mmCIF file of C-alpha atoms and ligand atoms in Angstrom:
data_model
loop_
_atom_site.group_PDB
_atom_site.id
_atom_site.type_symbol
_atom_site.label_atom_id
_atom_site.label_comp_id
_atom_site.label_asym_id
_atom_site.label_seq_id
_atom_site.Cartn_x
_atom_site.Cartn_y
_atom_site.Cartn_z
ATOM 1 C CA MET A 1 12.557 4.433 16.104
ATOM 2 C CA SER A 2 15.744 6.241 15.396
ATOM 3 C CA GLU A 3 14.223 9.732 15.512
ATOM 4 C CA THR A 4 11.913 9.268 18.513
ATOM 5 C CA ASP A 5 11.915 7.649 21.912
ATOM 6 C CA HIS A 6 8.667 5.604 21.336
ATOM 7 C CA GLU A 7 8.548 1.977 22.444
ATOM 8 C CA VAL A 8 6.982 -0.357 19.946
ATOM 9 C CA VAL A 9 5.077 -3.736 20.690
ATOM 10 C CA ALA A 10 4.788 -5.266 17.240
ATOM 11 C CA VAL A 11 2.227 -8.051 16.692
ATOM 12 C CA ASP A 12 2.100 -10.335 13.595
ATOM 13 C CA VAL A 13 1.695 -13.930 12.489
ATOM 14 C CA TYR A 14 5.270 -13.804 11.020
ATOM 15 C CA ASN A 15 8.287 -11.638 11.679
ATOM 16 C CA ASP A 16 10.573 -12.602 8.762
ATOM 17 C CA LYS A 17 10.480 -8.998 7.322
ATOM 18 C CA ILE A 18 11.346 -7.280 10.619
ATOM 19 C CA ARG A 19 13.821 -10.009 11.977
ATOM 20 C CA HIS A 20 16.734 -7.707 11.399
ATOM 21 C CA LEU A 21 15.092 -5.136 13.718
ATOM 22 C CA LEU A 22 14.748 -7.685 16.493
ATOM 23 C CA GLU A 23 18.193 -8.648 16.784
ATOM 24 C CA PRO A 24 19.547 -8.468 20.421
ATOM 25 C CA SER A 25 20.485 -4.975 21.641
ATOM 26 C CA GLY A 26 23.748 -3.489 20.526
ATOM 27 C CA HIS A 27 22.769 -3.622 16.788
ATOM 28 C CA HIS A 28 20.625 -0.587 17.030
ATOM 29 C CA PRO A 29 20.551 2.086 19.561
ATOM 30 C CA TRP A 30 16.798 1.503 19.898
ATOM 31 C CA SER A 31 16.811 -2.321 19.920
ATOM 32 C CA SER A 32 15.579 -2.343 23.566
ATOM 33 C CA ARG A 33 12.536 -0.366 22.617
ATOM 34 C CA ILE A 34 11.013 -2.950 20.357
ATOM 35 C CA SER A 35 9.368 -6.292 21.272
ATOM 36 C CA PHE A 36 7.631 -8.771 19.045
ATOM 37 C CA HIS A 37 4.523 -10.945 19.816
ATOM 38 C CA ARG A 38 3.684 -13.682 17.388
ATOM 39 C CA LEU A 39 -0.142 -13.774 17.538
ATOM 40 C CA ASN A 40 -3.126 -13.590 15.384
ATOM 41 C CA ILE A 41 -5.361 -10.630 16.055
ATOM 42 C CA LYS A 42 -8.546 -12.501 15.019
ATOM 43 C CA HIS A 43 -8.643 -14.788 18.030
ATOM 44 C CA ASP A 44 -6.029 -14.239 20.606
ATOM 45 C CA PRO A 45 -6.808 -13.454 24.300
ATOM 46 C CA ARG A 46 -3.446 -11.693 24.630
ATOM 47 C CA LEU A 47 -4.539 -8.805 22.270
ATOM 48 C CA GLU A 48 -6.708 -6.870 24.568
ATOM 49 C CA GLY A 49 -3.899 -6.731 27.201
ATOM 50 C CA LEU A 50 -1.421 -5.480 24.678
ATOM 51 C CA ILE A 51 -3.759 -2.860 23.463
ATOM 52 C CA LYS A 52 -4.587 -1.804 27.053
ATOM 53 C CA SER A 53 -0.924 -1.494 28.016
ATOM 54 C CA SER A 54 -0.251 0.851 24.966
ATOM 55 C CA ASP A 55 -1.018 4.428 24.249
ATOM 56 C CA LEU A 56 -1.768 4.038 20.569
ATOM 57 C CA THR A 57 -2.510 1.098 18.376
ATOM 58 C CA ILE A 58 -1.702 1.206 14.645
ATOM 59 C CA ASN A 59 -3.610 -1.381 12.720
ATOM 60 C CA LEU A 60 -1.807 -2.364 9.472
ATOM 61 C CA ALA A 61 -3.008 -5.985 9.268
ATOM 62 C CA ALA A 62 -4.731 -6.758 5.870
ATOM 63 C CA ILE A 63 -4.569 -8.598 2.627
ATOM 64 C CA CYS A 64 -3.807 -5.767 0.266
ATOM 65 C CA THR A 65 -2.598 -7.164 -3.008
ATOM 66 C CA PRO A 66 -5.048 -6.809 -5.954
ATOM 67 C CA ALA A 67 -4.258 -10.285 -7.287
ATOM 68 C CA ASP A 68 -6.032 -11.665 -4.150
ATOM 69 C CA TYR A 69 -9.240 -9.440 -4.211
ATOM 70 C CA ASN A 70 -10.945 -11.389 -6.966
ATOM 71 C CA THR A 71 -9.343 -14.780 -6.410
ATOM 72 C CA ARG A 72 -9.579 -14.954 -2.516
ATOM 73 C CA PRO A 73 -12.500 -12.570 -1.866
ATOM 74 C CA LEU A 74 -13.530 -14.339 1.383
ATOM 75 C CA ASP A 75 -10.044 -13.956 2.880
ATOM 76 C CA THR A 76 -9.982 -10.454 1.643
ATOM 77 C CA ILE A 77 -13.328 -9.426 3.166
ATOM 78 C CA TYR A 78 -12.461 -11.342 6.484
ATOM 79 C CA SER A 79 -8.976 -9.955 6.826
ATOM 80 C CA ASN A 80 -9.933 -6.338 6.046
ATOM 81 C CA PHE A 81 -13.354 -6.130 8.050
ATOM 82 C CA ILE A 82 -14.147 -9.078 10.387
ATOM 83 C CA ASP A 83 -10.474 -9.400 11.717
ATOM 84 C CA ALA A 84 -10.183 -5.778 12.251
ATOM 85 C CA LEU A 85 -13.242 -5.757 14.567
ATOM 86 C CA PRO A 86 -11.549 -6.909 17.801
ATOM 87 C CA VAL A 87 -8.890 -4.211 17.383
ATOM 88 C CA VAL A 88 -11.523 -1.496 17.034
ATOM 89 C CA LYS A 89 -13.611 -2.956 19.941
ATOM 90 C CA TYR A 90 -10.682 -3.163 22.410
ATOM 91 C CA CYS A 91 -9.435 0.417 21.609
ATOM 92 C CA SER A 92 -13.059 1.847 21.797
ATOM 93 C CA GLU A 93 -13.813 -0.052 25.139
ATOM 94 C CA ASN A 94 -10.527 0.824 26.786
ATOM 95 C CA GLN A 95 -10.416 4.436 25.415
ATOM 96 C CA LYS A 96 -7.134 3.885 23.584
ATOM 97 C CA ARG A 97 -6.332 5.755 20.503
ATOM 98 C CA LEU A 98 -6.458 3.950 17.079
ATOM 99 C CA ILE A 99 -4.684 4.736 13.783
ATOM 100 C CA HIS A 100 -6.199 2.570 11.316
ATOM 101 C CA PHE A 101 -4.784 1.894 7.808
ATOM 102 C CA SER A 102 -7.436 1.944 5.019
ATOM 103 C CA THR A 103 -6.843 2.482 1.337
ATOM 104 C CA CYS A 104 -7.222 5.029 -1.500
ATOM 105 C CA GLU A 105 -9.196 2.348 -3.137
ATOM 106 C CA VAL A 106 -12.179 3.261 -1.074
ATOM 107 C CA TYR A 107 -12.702 6.010 -3.660
ATOM 108 C CA GLY A 108 -13.059 3.379 -6.395
ATOM 109 C CA LYS A 109 -13.480 4.943 -9.824
ATOM 110 C CA THR A 110 -13.518 8.558 -10.542
ATOM 111 C CA ILE A 111 -16.659 10.479 -11.443
ATOM 112 C CA GLY A 112 -14.987 11.503 -14.740
ATOM 113 C CA SER A 113 -14.499 7.991 -15.852
ATOM 114 C CA PHE A 114 -18.176 7.556 -16.497
ATOM 115 C CA LEU A 115 -18.128 10.390 -19.037
ATOM 116 C CA PRO A 116 -17.378 9.848 -22.762
ATOM 117 C CA LYS A 117 -13.684 9.611 -23.564
ATOM 118 C CA ASP A 118 -13.249 13.075 -24.978
ATOM 119 C CA HIS A 119 -15.693 14.954 -22.827
ATOM 120 C CA PRO A 120 -14.127 18.264 -21.623
ATOM 121 C CA LEU A 121 -15.391 17.758 -18.076
ATOM 122 C CA ARG A 122 -12.996 14.973 -17.593
ATOM 123 C CA LEU A 123 -10.198 17.615 -17.383
ATOM 124 C CA GLU A 124 -11.993 19.398 -14.473
ATOM 125 C CA PRO A 125 -10.374 18.565 -11.102
ATOM 126 C CA GLU A 126 -13.855 18.041 -9.401
ATOM 127 C CA PHE A 127 -14.298 15.046 -11.826
ATOM 128 C CA TYR A 128 -11.074 13.244 -10.630
ATOM 129 C CA VAL A 129 -9.366 14.729 -7.560
ATOM 130 C CA LEU A 130 -10.139 12.493 -4.509
ATOM 131 C CA LYS A 131 -11.141 14.390 -1.432
ATOM 132 C CA GLU A 132 -11.646 12.778 1.984
ATOM 133 C CA ASP A 133 -14.789 14.772 2.891
ATOM 134 C CA ALA A 134 -16.383 15.177 -0.519
ATOM 135 C CA SER A 135 -15.691 12.454 -2.902
ATOM 136 C CA PRO A 136 -18.140 9.553 -3.324
ATOM 137 C CA CYS A 137 -17.040 5.825 -3.247
ATOM 138 C CA ILE A 138 -17.802 4.391 -6.600
ATOM 139 C CA PHE A 139 -17.316 0.613 -7.040
ATOM 140 C CA GLY A 140 -18.072 -1.893 -9.780
ATOM 141 C CA SER A 141 -20.894 -4.491 -9.740
ATOM 142 C CA ILE A 142 -20.784 -7.409 -7.158
ATOM 143 C CA GLU A 143 -19.351 -9.886 -9.845
ATOM 144 C CA LYS A 144 -16.391 -7.614 -10.181
ATOM 145 C CA GLN A 145 -14.811 -9.087 -7.101
ATOM 146 C CA ARG A 146 -11.910 -6.710 -7.300
ATOM 147 C CA TRP A 147 -14.014 -4.318 -5.157
ATOM 148 C CA SER A 148 -14.355 -6.890 -2.254
ATOM 149 C CA TYR A 149 -11.395 -5.120 -0.730
ATOM 150 C CA ALA A 150 -12.478 -1.590 -1.209
ATOM 151 C CA CYS A 151 -15.984 -2.466 0.151
ATOM 152 C CA ALA A 152 -14.567 -4.171 3.225
ATOM 153 C CA LYS A 153 -12.217 -1.190 3.889
ATOM 154 C CA GLN A 154 -15.129 1.225 3.497
ATOM 155 C CA LEU A 155 -17.218 -0.592 5.996
ATOM 156 C CA ILE A 156 -14.512 -0.657 8.631
ATOM 157 C CA GLU A 157 -13.885 2.966 8.103
ATOM 158 C CA ARG A 158 -17.579 3.702 8.565
ATOM 159 C CA LEU A 159 -17.513 1.516 11.782
ATOM 160 C CA ILE A 160 -14.513 3.296 13.121
ATOM 161 C CA TYR A 161 -16.132 6.723 12.266
ATOM 162 C CA ALA A 162 -19.372 5.580 14.059
ATOM 163 C CA GLU A 163 -17.339 4.390 17.113
ATOM 164 C CA GLY A 164 -15.799 7.964 17.197
ATOM 165 C CA ALA A 165 -19.375 9.600 16.800
ATOM 166 C CA GLU A 166 -21.237 7.415 19.256
ATOM 167 C CA ASN A 167 -18.676 6.137 21.753
ATOM 168 C CA GLY A 168 -15.947 8.850 21.576
ATOM 169 C CA LEU A 169 -13.258 6.647 20.105
ATOM 170 C CA ASP A 170 -10.200 8.663 19.235
ATOM 171 C CA PHE A 171 -9.288 7.583 15.737
ATOM 172 C CA THR A 172 -7.259 8.598 12.649
ATOM 173 C CA ILE A 173 -7.828 6.733 9.276
ATOM 174 C CA VAL A 174 -4.960 6.731 6.773
ATOM 175 C CA ARG A 175 -5.642 6.315 3.099
ATOM 176 C CA PRO A 176 -2.341 5.395 1.322
ATOM 177 C CA PHE A 177 -2.034 6.179 -2.266
ATOM 178 C CA ASN A 178 0.458 3.755 -3.745
ATOM 179 C CA TRP A 179 3.252 3.945 -1.271
ATOM 180 C CA ILE A 180 6.289 2.441 -2.677
ATOM 181 C CA GLY A 181 10.056 1.794 -1.843
ATOM 182 C CA PRO A 182 12.511 -0.885 -0.848
ATOM 183 C CA ARG A 183 11.284 -3.973 0.901
ATOM 184 C CA MET A 184 7.801 -3.659 -0.592
ATOM 185 C CA ASP A 185 5.936 -6.959 -1.292
ATOM 186 C CA PHE A 186 8.180 -9.773 -2.559
ATOM 187 C CA ILE A 187 9.995 -11.122 -5.589
ATOM 188 C CA PRO A 188 8.234 -14.270 -6.768
ATOM 189 C CA GLY A 189 10.307 -17.296 -6.497
ATOM 190 C CA ILE A 190 12.950 -15.582 -4.291
ATOM 191 C CA ASP A 191 11.366 -14.348 -1.119
ATOM 192 C CA GLY A 192 7.822 -15.291 -1.978
ATOM 193 C CA PRO A 193 5.808 -17.922 -3.805
ATOM 194 C CA SER A 194 6.917 -18.179 -7.461
ATOM 195 C CA GLU A 195 3.260 -18.168 -8.654
ATOM 196 C CA GLY A 196 2.469 -15.190 -6.465
ATOM 197 C CA VAL A 197 1.565 -11.803 -8.001
ATOM 198 C CA PRO A 198 2.691 -8.790 -5.950
ATOM 199 C CA ARG A 199 1.865 -5.161 -6.585
ATOM 200 C CA VAL A 200 3.246 -3.371 -9.741
ATOM 201 C CA LEU A 201 6.467 -2.227 -8.380
ATOM 202 C CA ALA A 202 7.512 -5.763 -7.409
ATOM 203 C CA CYS A 203 6.041 -7.239 -10.630
ATOM 204 C CA PHE A 204 7.979 -4.815 -12.767
ATOM 205 C CA SER A 205 11.193 -5.203 -10.647
ATOM 206 C CA ASN A 206 10.846 -9.042 -10.992
ATOM 207 C CA ASN A 207 10.564 -8.635 -14.834
ATOM 208 C CA LEU A 208 13.589 -6.362 -14.947
ATOM 209 C CA LEU A 209 15.708 -8.579 -12.756
ATOM 210 C CA ARG A 210 14.929 -11.621 -14.942
ATOM 211 C CA ARG A 211 15.242 -9.699 -18.194
ATOM 212 C CA GLU A 212 11.604 -10.336 -19.205
ATOM 213 C CA PRO A 213 9.331 -7.721 -20.794
ATOM 214 C CA LEU A 214 7.058 -5.888 -18.297
ATOM 215 C CA GLN A 215 3.449 -7.022 -18.600
ATOM 216 C CA LEU A 216 1.065 -4.131 -19.131
ATOM 217 C CA VAL A 217 -2.472 -5.009 -18.021
ATOM 218 C CA ASP A 218 -5.066 -3.813 -20.342
ATOM 219 C CA GLY A 219 -2.601 -1.529 -22.173
ATOM 220 C CA GLY A 220 -1.289 0.026 -19.025
ATOM 221 C CA LEU A 221 -3.591 2.941 -19.372
ATOM 222 C CA SER A 222 -4.610 3.220 -15.663
ATOM 223 C CA GLN A 223 -3.072 6.255 -13.828
ATOM 224 C CA ARG A 224 -1.494 6.062 -10.397
ATOM 225 C CA THR A 225 0.280 8.460 -8.195
ATOM 226 C CA PHE A 226 3.324 7.022 -6.327
ATOM 227 C CA VAL A 227 4.716 8.303 -2.972
ATOM 228 C CA TYR A 228 7.972 7.285 -1.576
ATOM 229 C CA ILE A 229 7.774 5.301 1.662
ATOM 230 C CA LYS A 230 9.962 7.591 3.581
ATOM 231 C CA ASP A 231 7.828 10.640 2.815
ATOM 232 C CA ALA A 232 4.805 8.542 3.895
ATOM 233 C CA ILE A 233 6.354 7.491 7.088
ATOM 234 C CA GLU A 234 6.957 11.169 7.949
ATOM 235 C CA ALA A 235 3.080 11.728 7.545
ATOM 236 C CA VAL A 236 2.462 8.896 9.986
ATOM 237 C CA LEU A 237 4.957 10.121 12.472
ATOM 238 C CA LEU A 238 3.186 13.579 12.374
ATOM 239 C CA MET A 239 -0.113 11.717 13.137
ATOM 240 C CA ILE A 240 1.521 9.721 16.013
ATOM 241 C CA ASP A 241 2.986 12.858 17.576
ATOM 242 C CA ASN A 242 0.194 15.284 17.059
ATOM 243 C CA SER A 243 -2.963 13.457 18.317
ATOM 244 C CA ALA A 244 -4.962 16.560 18.953
ATOM 245 C CA ARG A 245 -4.619 17.542 15.203
ATOM 246 C CA ALA A 246 -4.917 14.004 13.852
ATOM 247 C CA ASN A 247 -7.866 12.661 15.835
ATOM 248 C CA GLY A 248 -11.210 12.332 14.237
ATOM 249 C CA HIS A 249 -9.656 12.765 10.701
ATOM 250 C CA ILE A 250 -9.270 10.753 7.502
ATOM 251 C CA PHE A 251 -6.104 11.559 5.714
ATOM 252 C CA ASN A 252 -5.014 10.883 2.059
ATOM 253 C CA VAL A 253 -1.324 10.215 2.137
ATOM 254 C CA GLY A 254 0.084 10.428 -1.544
ATOM 255 C CA ASN A 255 1.998 12.483 -3.907
ATOM 256 C CA PRO A 256 -0.196 14.287 -6.419
ATOM 257 C CA ASN A 257 2.777 15.459 -8.348
ATOM 258 C CA ASN A 258 4.023 11.885 -9.188
ATOM 259 C CA GLU A 259 1.232 10.914 -11.522
ATOM 260 C CA VAL A 260 1.904 8.449 -14.402
ATOM 261 C CA THR A 261 0.037 5.839 -16.450
ATOM 262 C CA VAL A 262 1.225 2.228 -15.682
ATOM 263 C CA ARG A 263 2.703 2.202 -19.132
ATOM 264 C CA GLN A 264 4.873 5.374 -18.342
ATOM 265 C CA LEU A 265 5.830 3.756 -14.950
ATOM 266 C CA GLY A 266 7.222 0.776 -16.952
ATOM 267 C CA GLU A 267 9.122 2.872 -19.291
ATOM 268 C CA MET A 268 10.644 4.905 -16.453
ATOM 269 C CA MET A 269 11.550 1.818 -14.480
ATOM 270 C CA THR A 270 13.224 0.288 -17.529
ATOM 271 C CA GLU A 271 15.232 3.341 -17.980
ATOM 272 C CA VAL A 272 16.339 3.752 -14.279
ATOM 273 C CA TYR A 273 16.950 0.019 -13.923
ATOM 274 C CA SER A 274 19.330 0.199 -16.898
ATOM 275 C CA LYS A 275 21.070 3.050 -15.269
ATOM 276 C CA VAL A 276 21.479 1.435 -11.849
ATOM 277 C CA SER A 277 22.296 -2.109 -13.092
ATOM 278 C CA GLY A 278 24.530 -1.126 -16.158
ATOM 279 C CA GLU A 279 22.545 -3.647 -18.246
ATOM 280 C CA PRO A 280 21.084 -2.307 -21.571
ATOM 281 C CA PRO A 281 17.277 -2.456 -21.823
ATOM 282 C CA LEU A 282 15.509 -5.230 -23.711
ATOM 283 C CA GLU A 283 14.700 -4.492 -27.294
ATOM 284 C CA VAL A 284 11.002 -5.141 -26.593
ATOM 285 C CA PRO A 285 10.625 -3.785 -23.000
ATOM 286 C CA THR A 286 6.891 -4.300 -22.549
ATOM 287 C CA ILE A 287 4.145 -6.560 -23.727
ATOM 288 C CA ASP A 288 0.372 -6.170 -23.382
ATOM 289 C CA VAL A 289 -1.747 -8.664 -21.422
ATOM 290 C CA SER A 290 -5.464 -8.690 -20.655
ATOM 291 C CA SER A 291 -6.607 -8.460 -17.073
ATOM 292 C CA LYS A 292 -8.458 -11.686 -17.434
ATOM 293 C CA GLU A 293 -5.301 -13.394 -18.359
ATOM 294 C CA PHE A 294 -3.236 -11.713 -15.721
ATOM 295 C CA TYR A 295 -5.622 -11.517 -12.771
ATOM 296 C CA GLY A 296 -8.480 -13.850 -13.815
ATOM 297 C CA GLU A 297 -12.293 -13.361 -13.750
ATOM 298 C CA GLY A 298 -13.721 -10.438 -11.779
ATOM 299 C CA TYR A 299 -10.813 -7.953 -11.914
ATOM 300 C CA ASP A 300 -11.579 -4.295 -12.435
ATOM 301 C CA ASP A 301 -9.446 -1.286 -12.007
ATOM 302 C CA SER A 302 -9.315 2.246 -10.582
ATOM 303 C CA ASP A 303 -8.787 4.603 -13.470
ATOM 304 C CA LYS A 304 -7.037 7.492 -11.808
ATOM 305 C CA ARG A 305 -5.889 8.344 -8.314
ATOM 306 C CA ILE A 306 -4.988 12.029 -7.452
ATOM 307 C CA PRO A 307 -5.074 12.683 -3.734
ATOM 308 C CA ASP A 308 -6.418 16.064 -2.503
ATOM 309 C CA MET A 309 -3.821 17.346 0.020
ATOM 310 C CA THR A 310 -5.843 20.095 1.715
ATOM 311 C CA ILE A 311 -6.808 18.303 4.964
ATOM 312 C CA ILE A 312 -3.295 16.669 5.562
ATOM 313 C CA ASN A 313 -1.653 19.904 4.820
ATOM 314 C CA LYS A 314 -3.917 22.034 7.054
ATOM 315 C CA GLN A 315 -3.913 19.637 10.055
ATOM 316 C CA LEU A 316 -0.321 18.286 9.887
ATOM 317 C CA GLY A 317 1.577 20.681 7.578
ATOM 318 C CA TRP A 318 2.741 17.627 5.597
ATOM 319 C CA ASN A 319 3.787 17.567 1.944
ATOM 320 C CA PRO A 320 5.453 14.730 -0.016
ATOM 321 C CA LYS A 321 9.017 15.664 -1.380
ATOM 322 C CA THR A 322 10.506 12.834 -3.495
ATOM 323 C CA SER A 323 10.062 12.889 -7.198
ATOM 324 C CA LEU A 324 9.122 9.590 -9.035
ATOM 325 C CA TRP A 325 12.507 9.451 -10.690
ATOM 326 C CA ASP A 326 14.407 9.795 -7.331
ATOM 327 C CA LEU A 327 12.295 7.316 -5.529
ATOM 328 C CA LEU A 328 12.656 4.697 -8.414
ATOM 329 C CA GLU A 329 16.409 5.362 -8.434
ATOM 330 C CA SER A 330 16.800 4.470 -4.768
ATOM 331 C CA THR A 331 14.250 1.648 -4.835
ATOM 332 C CA LEU A 332 15.695 -0.137 -7.824
ATOM 333 C CA THR A 333 19.298 0.347 -6.555
ATOM 334 C CA TYR A 334 17.998 -1.579 -3.545
ATOM 335 C CA GLN A 335 16.245 -4.301 -5.689
ATOM 336 C CA HIS A 336 19.216 -4.740 -7.813
ATOM 337 C CA ARG A 337 21.613 -5.045 -4.815
ATOM 338 C CA THR A 338 19.284 -7.435 -2.910
ATOM 339 C CA TYR A 339 18.059 -9.673 -5.668
ATOM 340 C CA ALA A 340 20.157 -9.788 -8.750
ATOM 341 C CA GLU A 341 22.531 -12.387 -7.606
ATOM 342 C CA ALA A 342 19.684 -14.608 -6.187
ATOM 343 C CA ILE A 343 17.781 -14.341 -9.412
ATOM 344 C CA LYS A 344 20.884 -15.266 -11.472
ATOM 345 C CA ARG A 345 21.241 -18.462 -9.240
ATOM 346 C CA ALA A 346 17.485 -19.247 -9.560
ATOM 347 C CA ILE A 347 17.601 -18.830 -13.428
ATOM 348 C CA ALA A 348 20.685 -21.141 -13.628
ATOM 349 C CA LYS A 349 19.474 -23.747 -11.260
ATOM 350 C CA PRO A 350 17.242 -25.938 -13.671
ATOM 351 C CA PHE A 351 20.253 -26.433 -15.857
ATOM 352 C CA ALA A 352 22.708 -27.217 -13.141
ATOM 353 C CA SER A 353 24.351 -30.818 -12.939
HETATM 354 N N1 UDP B 1 -0.201 -3.741 -13.433
HETATM 355 C C1 UDP B 1 0.340 -4.007 -14.678
HETATM 356 N N2 UDP B 1 1.273 -5.035 -14.620
HETATM 357 C C2 UDP B 1 1.778 -5.746 -13.583
HETATM 358 C C3 UDP B 1 1.154 -5.402 -12.253
HETATM 359 C C4 UDP B 1 0.202 -4.410 -12.279
HETATM 360 O O1 UDP B 1 -0.044 -3.466 -15.632
HETATM 361 O O2 UDP B 1 2.664 -6.580 -13.771
HETATM 362 C C5 UDP B 1 -1.188 -2.607 -13.259
HETATM 363 C C6 UDP B 1 -2.596 -3.028 -12.559
HETATM 364 O O3 UDP B 1 -3.491 -3.588 -13.466
HETATM 365 C C7 UDP B 1 -3.031 -1.637 -12.037
HETATM 366 C C8 UDP B 1 -1.696 -0.958 -11.736
HETATM 367 O O4 UDP B 1 -0.686 -1.693 -12.494
HETATM 368 O O5 UDP B 1 -3.622 -0.924 -13.225
HETATM 369 C C9 UDP B 1 -1.334 -0.876 -10.286
HETATM 370 O O6 UDP B 1 -1.524 -2.151 -9.738
HETATM 371 P P1 UDP B 1 -1.039 -2.486 -8.168
HETATM 372 O O7 UDP B 1 -1.085 -4.002 -8.058
HETATM 373 O O8 UDP B 1 0.194 -1.998 -7.864
HETATM 374 O O9 UDP B 1 -2.047 -1.902 -7.188
HETATM 375 P P2 UDP B 1 -3.324 -0.867 -7.223
HETATM 376 O O10 UDP B 1 -2.856 0.397 -7.586
HETATM 377 O O11 UDP B 1 -4.217 -1.275 -8.471
HETATM 378 O O12 UDP B 1 -4.089 -1.017 -5.905
#
């Protein structure tokens, strides 16, 4: 909003996370260019009119926290597939452009993960690098309900692609690879339910703020690549502003240079948090927990996620810039500034009076 002159019509069931952006004009130079409509996209007659009056629709609506995939698989499938249908339909019927948010999870597990542990082919990029136009989608069995999300996302991607092929829908599909930064998810018991389980950045931030050990699921051996939210937003802005180069494409948006195991992420966050908060790390900074204990029955995991950058590079000239250390430094500075006092009060409360 600050770098462009676009107008935004925001639609959601809540607006608590963007309330500060909706304050009456004067606060931001662009305040008059954003409006908010509280409605549910799955059954609201106003949706088609809003899509018709806009040049572009960006669909971000989804349940996208892994703790929900195996415990609320129906809500996960409905929100990621069924509830997205009206948006796709109205864009297609009214010849409006759609940028749909999917997930890197549609790749599922890597081919290499099925090879024996020390097999030399595991080190070959074609056995693990994830390419939009070449890699298969490999999910676990149906009782591993973790994959309900990936499967729903894959089907909506296929539907959008088919709308493009058969009805000429102008679409772009975004596959985010672990975008992280300030304001992501919620801190349980502060700005979200105390029993809620957010994604790993917020889980580990919560542990650090409360001076509890970080919980490493199944040894913290899974690997992820993390990209800073500001870098990722630049990629989306390029898609918005370059329709001819973005339409008809699926884009990985991630940072292949920022790969760590979850254990290494925990260690790095512990070090960075100690630096930004001035508090010494715990003597035992991490503990191991089984996935069954942490997420319940039906959890499974993606082993490794390295995005191939060829297509986004060629089409949009985009490259991520921020290192993992730098993005954790700015994010944990924000977490400390925003939550440390509230956590102290919450911890003190049970003993008050
Ligand atoms: N994880 C963990 N401890 C936590 C939260 C998550 O070890 O407190 C692990 C989780 O099992 C997965 C990785 O961290 O291997 C990333 O999880 P996240 O929920 O951020 O999303 P994902 O990348 O799996 O979609």
